[in-house]
Every structure is written in structure tokens, then in C-alpha cells.
mmCIF file of C-alpha atoms in Angstrom:
data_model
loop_
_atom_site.group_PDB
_atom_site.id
_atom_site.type_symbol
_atom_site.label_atom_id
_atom_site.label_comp_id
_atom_site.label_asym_id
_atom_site.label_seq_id
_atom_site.Cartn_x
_atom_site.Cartn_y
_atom_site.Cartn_z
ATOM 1 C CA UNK F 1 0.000 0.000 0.000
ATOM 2 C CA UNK F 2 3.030 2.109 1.107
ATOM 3 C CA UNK F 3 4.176 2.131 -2.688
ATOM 4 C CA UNK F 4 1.282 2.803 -4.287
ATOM 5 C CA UNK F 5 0.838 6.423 -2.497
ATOM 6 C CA UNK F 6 4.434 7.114 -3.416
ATOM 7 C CA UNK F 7 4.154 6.264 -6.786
ATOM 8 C CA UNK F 8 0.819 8.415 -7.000
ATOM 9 C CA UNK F 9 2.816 11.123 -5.383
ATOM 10 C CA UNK F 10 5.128 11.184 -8.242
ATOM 11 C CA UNK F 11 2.511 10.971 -10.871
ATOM 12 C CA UNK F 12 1.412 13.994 -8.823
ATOM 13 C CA UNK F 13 4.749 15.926 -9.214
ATOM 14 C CA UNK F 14 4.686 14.929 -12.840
ATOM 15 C CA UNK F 15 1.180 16.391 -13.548
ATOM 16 C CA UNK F 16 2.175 19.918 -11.267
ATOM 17 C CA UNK F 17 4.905 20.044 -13.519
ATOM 18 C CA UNK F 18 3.793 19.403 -16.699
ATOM 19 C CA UNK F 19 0.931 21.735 -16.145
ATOM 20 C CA UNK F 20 3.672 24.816 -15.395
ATOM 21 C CA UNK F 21 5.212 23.573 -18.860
ATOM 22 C CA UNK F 22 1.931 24.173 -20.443
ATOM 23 C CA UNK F 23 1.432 27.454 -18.862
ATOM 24 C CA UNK F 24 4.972 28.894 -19.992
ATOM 25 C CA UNK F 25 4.534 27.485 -23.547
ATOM 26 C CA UNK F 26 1.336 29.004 -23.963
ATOM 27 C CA UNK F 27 2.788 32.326 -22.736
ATOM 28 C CA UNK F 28 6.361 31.822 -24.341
ATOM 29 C CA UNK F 29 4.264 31.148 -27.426
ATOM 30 C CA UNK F 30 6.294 27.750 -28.196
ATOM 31 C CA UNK F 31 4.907 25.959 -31.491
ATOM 32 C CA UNK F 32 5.368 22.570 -29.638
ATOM 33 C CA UNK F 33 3.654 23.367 -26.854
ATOM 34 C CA UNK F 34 1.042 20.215 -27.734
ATOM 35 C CA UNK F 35 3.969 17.734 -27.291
ATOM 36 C CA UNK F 36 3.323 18.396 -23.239
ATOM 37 C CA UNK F 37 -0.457 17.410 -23.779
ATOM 38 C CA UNK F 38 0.879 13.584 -23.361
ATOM 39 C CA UNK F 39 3.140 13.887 -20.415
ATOM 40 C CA UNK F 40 0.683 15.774 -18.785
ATOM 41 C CA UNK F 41 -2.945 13.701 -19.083
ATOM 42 C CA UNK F 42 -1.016 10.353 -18.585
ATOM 43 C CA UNK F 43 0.033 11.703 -15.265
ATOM 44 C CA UNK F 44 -3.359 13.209 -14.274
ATOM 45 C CA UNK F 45 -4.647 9.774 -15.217
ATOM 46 C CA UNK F 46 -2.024 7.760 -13.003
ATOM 47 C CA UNK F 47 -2.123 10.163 -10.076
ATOM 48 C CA UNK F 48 -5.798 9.718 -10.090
ATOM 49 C CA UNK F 49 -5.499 5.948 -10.401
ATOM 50 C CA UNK F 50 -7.672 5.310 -13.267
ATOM 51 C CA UNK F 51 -5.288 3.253 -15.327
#
């Protein structure tokens, strides 16, 4: 159980961070700002434990 919560934690961390690389692409104007898209719903999705 221990390692589950720590792993979700990390998804976490992943998703936080992901999301602040969204934000400064979309204000840095960066044409490959949809590459984050990925990192950052597969992490939502793990850190919420659907998958």
C-alpha cells in the first residue's frame, strides 16, 4: 500500500509540472507546446489511479 501512495505522489509531481510547462509554452508562445499534452494527461490519469 506504502508504494502505491508514493508512486501516485510522483505521478502527482509529474502532472504539477507538466501543467507549469503548459502554462509557460502558452505564454512563451512555443509551437510545440502540444507535445506536453501527453506527459501531462497520462500523469493526471495515473495520479488519479484510473489506469
Amino acid at each position: 500500500m506504502e508504494a502505491s501512495k508514493k508512486n501516485r505522489a510522483i505521478w502527482w509531481a509529474v502532472f504539477f509540472a507538466s501543467t507549469a510547462a503548459l502554462l509557460w509554452a502558452i505564454g512563451a508562445h512555443w509551437e510545440w507546446l502540444t507535445l506536453i499534452l501527453p506527459f501531462q494527461t497520462t500523469s493526471l490519469v495515473k495520479a488519479m489511479d484510473i489506469m
